[in-house]
CSV table of C-alpha atoms in Angstrom, one decimal:
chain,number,residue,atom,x,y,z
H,1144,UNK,CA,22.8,-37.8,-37.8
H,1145,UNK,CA,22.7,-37.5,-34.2
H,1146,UNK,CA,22.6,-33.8,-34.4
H,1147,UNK,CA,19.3,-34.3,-36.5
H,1148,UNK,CA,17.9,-36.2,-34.1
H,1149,UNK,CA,18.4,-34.0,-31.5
H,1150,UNK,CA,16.9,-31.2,-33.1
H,1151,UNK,CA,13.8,-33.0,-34.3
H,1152,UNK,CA,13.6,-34.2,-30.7
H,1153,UNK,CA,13.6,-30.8,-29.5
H,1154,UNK,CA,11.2,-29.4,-32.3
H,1155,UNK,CA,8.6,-32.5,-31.0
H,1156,UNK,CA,8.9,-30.9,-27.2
H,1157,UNK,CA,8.1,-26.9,-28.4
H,1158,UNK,CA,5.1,-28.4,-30.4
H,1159,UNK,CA,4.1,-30.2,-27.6
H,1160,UNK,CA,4.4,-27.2,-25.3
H,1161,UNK,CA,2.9,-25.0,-27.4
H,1162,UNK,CA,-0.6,-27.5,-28.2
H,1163,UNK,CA,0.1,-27.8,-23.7
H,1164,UNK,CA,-0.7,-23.8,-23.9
H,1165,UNK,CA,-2.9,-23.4,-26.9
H,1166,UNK,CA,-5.2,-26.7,-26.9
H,1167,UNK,CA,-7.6,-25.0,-23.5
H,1168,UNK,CA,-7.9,-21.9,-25.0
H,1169,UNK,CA,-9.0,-23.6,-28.4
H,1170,UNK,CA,-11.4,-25.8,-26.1
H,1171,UNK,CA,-12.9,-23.0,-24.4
H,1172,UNK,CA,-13.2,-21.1,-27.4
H,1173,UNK,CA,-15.1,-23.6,-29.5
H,1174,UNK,CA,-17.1,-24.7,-26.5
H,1175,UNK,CA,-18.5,-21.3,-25.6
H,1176,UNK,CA,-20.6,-21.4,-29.2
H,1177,UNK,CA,-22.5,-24.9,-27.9
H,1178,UNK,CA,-25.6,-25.3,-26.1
H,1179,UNK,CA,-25.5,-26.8,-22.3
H,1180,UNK,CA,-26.7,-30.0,-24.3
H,1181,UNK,CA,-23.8,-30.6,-26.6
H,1182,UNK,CA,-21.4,-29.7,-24.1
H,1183,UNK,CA,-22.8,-32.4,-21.9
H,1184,UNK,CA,-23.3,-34.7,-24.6
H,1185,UNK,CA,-20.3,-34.7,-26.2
H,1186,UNK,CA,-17.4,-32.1,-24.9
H,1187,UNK,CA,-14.8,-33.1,-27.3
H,1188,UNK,CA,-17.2,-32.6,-30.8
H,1189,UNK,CA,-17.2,-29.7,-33.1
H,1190,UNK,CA,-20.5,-27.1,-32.5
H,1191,UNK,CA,-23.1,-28.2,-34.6
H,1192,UNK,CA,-23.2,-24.7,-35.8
H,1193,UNK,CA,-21.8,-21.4,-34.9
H,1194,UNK,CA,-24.3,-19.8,-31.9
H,1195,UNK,CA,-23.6,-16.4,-30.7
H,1196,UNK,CA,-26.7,-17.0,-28.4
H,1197,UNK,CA,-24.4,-17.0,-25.3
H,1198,UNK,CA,-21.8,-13.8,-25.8
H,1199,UNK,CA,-25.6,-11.4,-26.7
H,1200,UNK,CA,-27.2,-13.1,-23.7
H,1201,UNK,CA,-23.9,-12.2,-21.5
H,1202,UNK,CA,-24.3,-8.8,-22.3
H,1203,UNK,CA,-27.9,-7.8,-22.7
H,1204,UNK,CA,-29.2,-10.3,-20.1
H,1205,UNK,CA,-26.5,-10.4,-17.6
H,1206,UNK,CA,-24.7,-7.2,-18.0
H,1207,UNK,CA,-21.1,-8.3,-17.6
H,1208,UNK,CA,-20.1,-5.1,-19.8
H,1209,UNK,CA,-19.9,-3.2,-16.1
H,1210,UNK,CA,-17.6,-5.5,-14.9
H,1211,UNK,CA,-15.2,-5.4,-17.3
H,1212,UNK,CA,-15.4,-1.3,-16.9
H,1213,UNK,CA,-14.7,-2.2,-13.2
H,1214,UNK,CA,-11.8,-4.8,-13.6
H,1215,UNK,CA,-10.2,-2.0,-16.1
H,1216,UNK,CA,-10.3,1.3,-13.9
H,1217,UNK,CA,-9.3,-0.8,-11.0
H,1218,UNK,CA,-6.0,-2.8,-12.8
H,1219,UNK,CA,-5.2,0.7,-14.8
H,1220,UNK,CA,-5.4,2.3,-11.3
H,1221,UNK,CA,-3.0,-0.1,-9.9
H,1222,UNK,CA,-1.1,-0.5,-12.5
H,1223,UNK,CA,-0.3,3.3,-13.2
H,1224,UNK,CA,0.2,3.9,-9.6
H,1225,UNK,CA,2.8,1.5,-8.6
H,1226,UNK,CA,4.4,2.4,-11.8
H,1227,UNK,CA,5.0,6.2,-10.2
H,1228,UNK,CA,5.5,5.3,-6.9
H,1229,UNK,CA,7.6,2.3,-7.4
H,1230,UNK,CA,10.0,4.4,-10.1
H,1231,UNK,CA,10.6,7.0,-7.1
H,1232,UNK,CA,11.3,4.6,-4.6
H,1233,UNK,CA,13.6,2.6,-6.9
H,1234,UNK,CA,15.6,5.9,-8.0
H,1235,UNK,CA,15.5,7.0,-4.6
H,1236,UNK,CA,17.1,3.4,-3.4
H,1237,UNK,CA,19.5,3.1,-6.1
H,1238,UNK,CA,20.7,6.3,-6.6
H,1239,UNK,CA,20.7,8.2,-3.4
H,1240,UNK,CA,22.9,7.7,-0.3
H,1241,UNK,CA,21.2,7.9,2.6
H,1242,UNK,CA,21.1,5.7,5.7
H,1243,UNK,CA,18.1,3.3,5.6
H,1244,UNK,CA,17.8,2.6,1.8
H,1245,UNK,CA,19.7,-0.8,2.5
H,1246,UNK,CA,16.8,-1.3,5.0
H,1247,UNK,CA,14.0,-0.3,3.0
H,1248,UNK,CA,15.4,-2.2,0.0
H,1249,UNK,CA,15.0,-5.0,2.0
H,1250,UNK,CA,11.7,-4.4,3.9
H,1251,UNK,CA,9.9,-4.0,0.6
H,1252,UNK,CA,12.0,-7.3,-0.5
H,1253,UNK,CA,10.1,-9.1,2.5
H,1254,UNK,CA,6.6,-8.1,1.1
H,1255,UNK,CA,7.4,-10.6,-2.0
H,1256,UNK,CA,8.6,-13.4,0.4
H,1257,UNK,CA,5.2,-13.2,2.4
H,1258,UNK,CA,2.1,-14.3,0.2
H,1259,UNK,CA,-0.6,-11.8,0.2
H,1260,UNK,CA,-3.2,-13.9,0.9
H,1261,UNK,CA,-1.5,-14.9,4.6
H,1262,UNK,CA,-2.5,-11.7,5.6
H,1263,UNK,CA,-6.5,-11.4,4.6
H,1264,UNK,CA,-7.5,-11.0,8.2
H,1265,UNK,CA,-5.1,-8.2,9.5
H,1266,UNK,CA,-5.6,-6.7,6.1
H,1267,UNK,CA,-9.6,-7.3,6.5
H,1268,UNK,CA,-9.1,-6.2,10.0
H,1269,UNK,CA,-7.5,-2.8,9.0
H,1270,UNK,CA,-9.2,-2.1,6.3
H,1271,UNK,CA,-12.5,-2.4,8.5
H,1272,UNK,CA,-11.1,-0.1,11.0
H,1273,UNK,CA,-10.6,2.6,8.7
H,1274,UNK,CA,-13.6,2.3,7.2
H,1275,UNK,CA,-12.4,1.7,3.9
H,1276,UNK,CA,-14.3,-0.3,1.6
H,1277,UNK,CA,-15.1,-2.1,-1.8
H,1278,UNK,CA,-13.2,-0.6,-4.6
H,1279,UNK,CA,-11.0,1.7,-2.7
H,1280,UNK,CA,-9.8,-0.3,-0.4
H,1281,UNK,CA,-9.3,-3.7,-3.2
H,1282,UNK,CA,-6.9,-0.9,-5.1
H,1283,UNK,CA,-4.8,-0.3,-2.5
H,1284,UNK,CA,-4.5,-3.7,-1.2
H,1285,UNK,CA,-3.6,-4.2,-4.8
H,1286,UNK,CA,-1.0,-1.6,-5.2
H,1287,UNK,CA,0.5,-2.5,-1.5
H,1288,UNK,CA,0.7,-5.8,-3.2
H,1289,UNK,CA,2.7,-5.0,-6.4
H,1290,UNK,CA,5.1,-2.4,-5.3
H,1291,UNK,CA,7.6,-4.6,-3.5
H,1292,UNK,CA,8.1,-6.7,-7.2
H,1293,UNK,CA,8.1,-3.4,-8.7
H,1294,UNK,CA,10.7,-1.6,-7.1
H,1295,UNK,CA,12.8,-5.1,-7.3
H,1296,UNK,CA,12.7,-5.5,-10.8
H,1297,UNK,CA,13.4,-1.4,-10.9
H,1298,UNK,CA,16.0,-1.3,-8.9
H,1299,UNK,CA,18.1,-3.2,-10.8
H,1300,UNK,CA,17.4,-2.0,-13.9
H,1301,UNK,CA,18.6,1.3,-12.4
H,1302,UNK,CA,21.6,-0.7,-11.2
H,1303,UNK,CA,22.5,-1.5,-14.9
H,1304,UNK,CA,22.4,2.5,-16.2
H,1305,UNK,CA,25.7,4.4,-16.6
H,1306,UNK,CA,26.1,6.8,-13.9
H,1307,UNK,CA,28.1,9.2,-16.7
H,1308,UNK,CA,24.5,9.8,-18.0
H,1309,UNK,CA,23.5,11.3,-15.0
H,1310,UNK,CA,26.8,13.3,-13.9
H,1311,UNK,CA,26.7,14.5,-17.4
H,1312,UNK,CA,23.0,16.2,-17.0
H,1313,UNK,CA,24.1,17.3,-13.2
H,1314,UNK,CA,27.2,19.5,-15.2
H,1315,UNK,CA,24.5,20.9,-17.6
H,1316,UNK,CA,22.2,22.0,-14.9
H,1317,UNK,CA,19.8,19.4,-14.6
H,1318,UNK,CA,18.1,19.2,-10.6
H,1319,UNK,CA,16.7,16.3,-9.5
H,1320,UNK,CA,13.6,16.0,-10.6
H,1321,UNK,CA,14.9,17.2,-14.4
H,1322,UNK,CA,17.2,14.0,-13.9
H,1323,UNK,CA,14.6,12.0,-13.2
H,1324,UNK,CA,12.1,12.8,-15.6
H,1325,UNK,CA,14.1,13.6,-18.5
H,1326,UNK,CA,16.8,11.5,-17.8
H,1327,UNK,CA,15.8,8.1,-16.0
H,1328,UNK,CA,12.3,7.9,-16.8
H,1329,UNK,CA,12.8,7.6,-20.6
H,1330,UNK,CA,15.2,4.9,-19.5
H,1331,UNK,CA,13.0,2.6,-17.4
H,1332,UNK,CA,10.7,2.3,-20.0
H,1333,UNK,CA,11.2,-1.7,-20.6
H,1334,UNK,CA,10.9,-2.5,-17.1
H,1335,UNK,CA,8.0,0.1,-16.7
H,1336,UNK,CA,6.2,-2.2,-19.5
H,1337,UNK,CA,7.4,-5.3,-17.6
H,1338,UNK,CA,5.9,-4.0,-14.3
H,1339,UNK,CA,3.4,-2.8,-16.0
H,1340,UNK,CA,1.8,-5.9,-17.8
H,1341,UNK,CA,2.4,-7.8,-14.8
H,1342,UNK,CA,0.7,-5.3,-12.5
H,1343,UNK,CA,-2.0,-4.9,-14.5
H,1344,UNK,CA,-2.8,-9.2,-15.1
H,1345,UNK,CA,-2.2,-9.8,-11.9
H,1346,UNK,CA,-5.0,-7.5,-10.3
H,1347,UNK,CA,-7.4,-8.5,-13.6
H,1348,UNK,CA,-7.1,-12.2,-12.5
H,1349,UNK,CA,-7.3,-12.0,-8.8
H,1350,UNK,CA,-10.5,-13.3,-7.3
H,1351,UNK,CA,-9.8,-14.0,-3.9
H,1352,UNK,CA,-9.3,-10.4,-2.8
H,1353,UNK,CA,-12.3,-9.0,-4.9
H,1354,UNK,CA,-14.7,-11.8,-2.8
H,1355,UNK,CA,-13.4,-10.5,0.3
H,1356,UNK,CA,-13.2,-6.8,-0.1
H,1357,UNK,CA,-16.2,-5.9,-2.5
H,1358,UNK,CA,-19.7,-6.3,-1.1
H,1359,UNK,CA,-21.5,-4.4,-3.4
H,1360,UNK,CA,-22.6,-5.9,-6.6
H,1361,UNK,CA,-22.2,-2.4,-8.6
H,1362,UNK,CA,-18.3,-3.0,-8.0
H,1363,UNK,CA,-17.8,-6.2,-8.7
H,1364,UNK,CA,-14.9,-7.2,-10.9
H,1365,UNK,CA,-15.2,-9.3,-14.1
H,1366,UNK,CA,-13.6,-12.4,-12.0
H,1367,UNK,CA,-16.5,-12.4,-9.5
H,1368,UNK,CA,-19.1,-12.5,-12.3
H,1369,UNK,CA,-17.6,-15.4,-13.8
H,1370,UNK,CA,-17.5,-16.7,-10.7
H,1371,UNK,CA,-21.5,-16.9,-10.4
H,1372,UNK,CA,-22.0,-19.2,-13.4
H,1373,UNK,CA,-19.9,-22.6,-11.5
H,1374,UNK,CA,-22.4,-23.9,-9.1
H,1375,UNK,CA,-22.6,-26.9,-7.0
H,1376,UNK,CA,-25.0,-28.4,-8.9
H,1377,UNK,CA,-25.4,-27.1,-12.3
H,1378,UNK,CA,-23.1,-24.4,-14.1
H,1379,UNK,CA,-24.0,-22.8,-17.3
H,1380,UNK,CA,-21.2,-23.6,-19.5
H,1381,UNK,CA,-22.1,-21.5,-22.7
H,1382,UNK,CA,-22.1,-18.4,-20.3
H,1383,UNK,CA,-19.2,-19.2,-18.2
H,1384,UNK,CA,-17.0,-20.4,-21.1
H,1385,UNK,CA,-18.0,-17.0,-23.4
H,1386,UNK,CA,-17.5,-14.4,-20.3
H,1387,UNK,CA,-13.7,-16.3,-20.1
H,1388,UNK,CA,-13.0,-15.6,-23.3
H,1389,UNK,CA,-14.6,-11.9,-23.0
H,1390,UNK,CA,-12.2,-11.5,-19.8
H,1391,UNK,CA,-9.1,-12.9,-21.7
H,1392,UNK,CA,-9.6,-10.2,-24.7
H,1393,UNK,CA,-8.5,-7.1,-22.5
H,1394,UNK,CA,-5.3,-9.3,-21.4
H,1395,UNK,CA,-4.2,-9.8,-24.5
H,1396,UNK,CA,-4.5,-6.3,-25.9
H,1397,UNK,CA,-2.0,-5.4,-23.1
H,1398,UNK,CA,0.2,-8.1,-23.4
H,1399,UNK,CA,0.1,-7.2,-26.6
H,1400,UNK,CA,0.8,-3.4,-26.3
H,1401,UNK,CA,3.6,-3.8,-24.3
H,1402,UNK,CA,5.5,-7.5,-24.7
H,1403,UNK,CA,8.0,-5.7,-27.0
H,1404,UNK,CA,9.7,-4.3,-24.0
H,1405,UNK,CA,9.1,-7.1,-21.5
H,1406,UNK,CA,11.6,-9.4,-21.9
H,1407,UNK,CA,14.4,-6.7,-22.7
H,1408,UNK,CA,12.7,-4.9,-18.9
H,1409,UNK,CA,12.9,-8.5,-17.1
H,1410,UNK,CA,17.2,-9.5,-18.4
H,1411,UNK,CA,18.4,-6.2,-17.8
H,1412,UNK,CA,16.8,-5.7,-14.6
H,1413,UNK,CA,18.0,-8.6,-13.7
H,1414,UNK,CA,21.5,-7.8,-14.2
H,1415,UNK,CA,23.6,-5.2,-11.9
H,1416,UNK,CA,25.8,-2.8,-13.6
């Protein structure tokens, strides 16, 4: 009897979670299909009726189609990039004796103890004395950003491989960079997909760095156009509440994708072997 209890107990707290995650999105959802005058009037009612009046006004009158185009190239950018770079930095770390890996390992490890956004002005600083701007210089603030996570959670699914896999491609000839790419790379691939759906959300939702760094409205990312519709005095729900749910479509496709292989990439990078 107790047992039962316990369990119905514990299937009462998942459903509670779950309506904790899923009840906003529902909101949003069936609030982006009301005028401004239901929303205000009653928030909590069903639409009177289905309007697509606000998703065909977000594209044809607004244009929000080019900043989704921007948000993509410039989270694909990051994402594929850190992927590369943080795979050879983590094989080079964990694999390879030289000297100052120990120290490397753990000056990248202090870029994920220091929040990114403590550093806006040297970063704005630097950035303005290189003469870097807009998207350029947002993608690599973004991939400075990622690569230190990367190569943590990397490097220790590295730590969990055999070694015998790659002293047995070194007898058969393999150099290097055959045992990197045809032996280690194959290998990483659930904590590439870990890295890389977190890579790739993080830099879709970020906001602060994209009002900071982009000054041109041609480059704007899909975060700053939403953005535009919450004033101080009046904010178009329909509009804002339909460009969320455009924004959150791309997300999913990647989670999506790619969540096969992220919890397998997170527990065994997590464990040393």
């Amino acid at each position: 009897m107790k047992k039962k209890v316990i369990n119905v107990l514990r299937y009462l707290l998942f459903l509670f979670l779950v309506l904790v995650v899923v009840f906003p999105i529902l909101f949003i959802f069936m609030s982006s299909f009301k005028t401004t005058e239901e929303i205000y009037g009653n928030p909590w009612a069903f639409p009177q009726r289905v309007r697509m009046d606000s998703y065909i006004a977000v594209f044809t009158e607004y244009g929000i189609l080019r900043n989704l185009i921007n948000s993509v190239i410039y989270s694909s950018i990051t994402c594929i990039v850190t992927v590369i770079v943080s795979a050879m930095a983590s094989y080079a770390i964990a694999r390879m004796r030289w000297k100052l890996s120990k120290l490397c390992m753990t000056y990248l490890l202090m870029g994920i103890m220091i929040p990114i956004h403590s550093l806006l002005v040297p970063l704005y600083i630097s950035v303005s004395r290189l003469h870097i701007t807009n998207a350029l210089a947002l993608i690599l603030i973004y991939i400075a950003g990622a690569i230190p996570t990367a190569v943590f959670i990397m490097t220790g699914y590295l730590q969990s491989i055999p070694l015998e896999l790659e002293e047995a491609a070194v007898i058969n000839g393999a150099s290097i960079g055959q045992l990197f790419y045809k032996v280690i790379l194959p290998l990483l691939k659930p904590s590439i997909a870990t890295i890389g759906i977190i890579t790739f959300l993080n830099a879709w939702n970020d906001l602060m760095m994209g009002l900071i760094f982009l000054t041109k409205e041609k480059s704007k990312t899909i975060q700053l156009f939403i953005s535009q519709f919450k004033g101080d005095h009046f904010t178009n729900y329909p509009i804002l509440l339909s460009s969320i749910i455009i924004s959150v479509i791309p997300m999913l496709i990647v989670y999506l994708l790619m969540s096969d292989r992220l919890v397998s990439g997170m527990t065994q990078g997590a464990i040393k072997g």
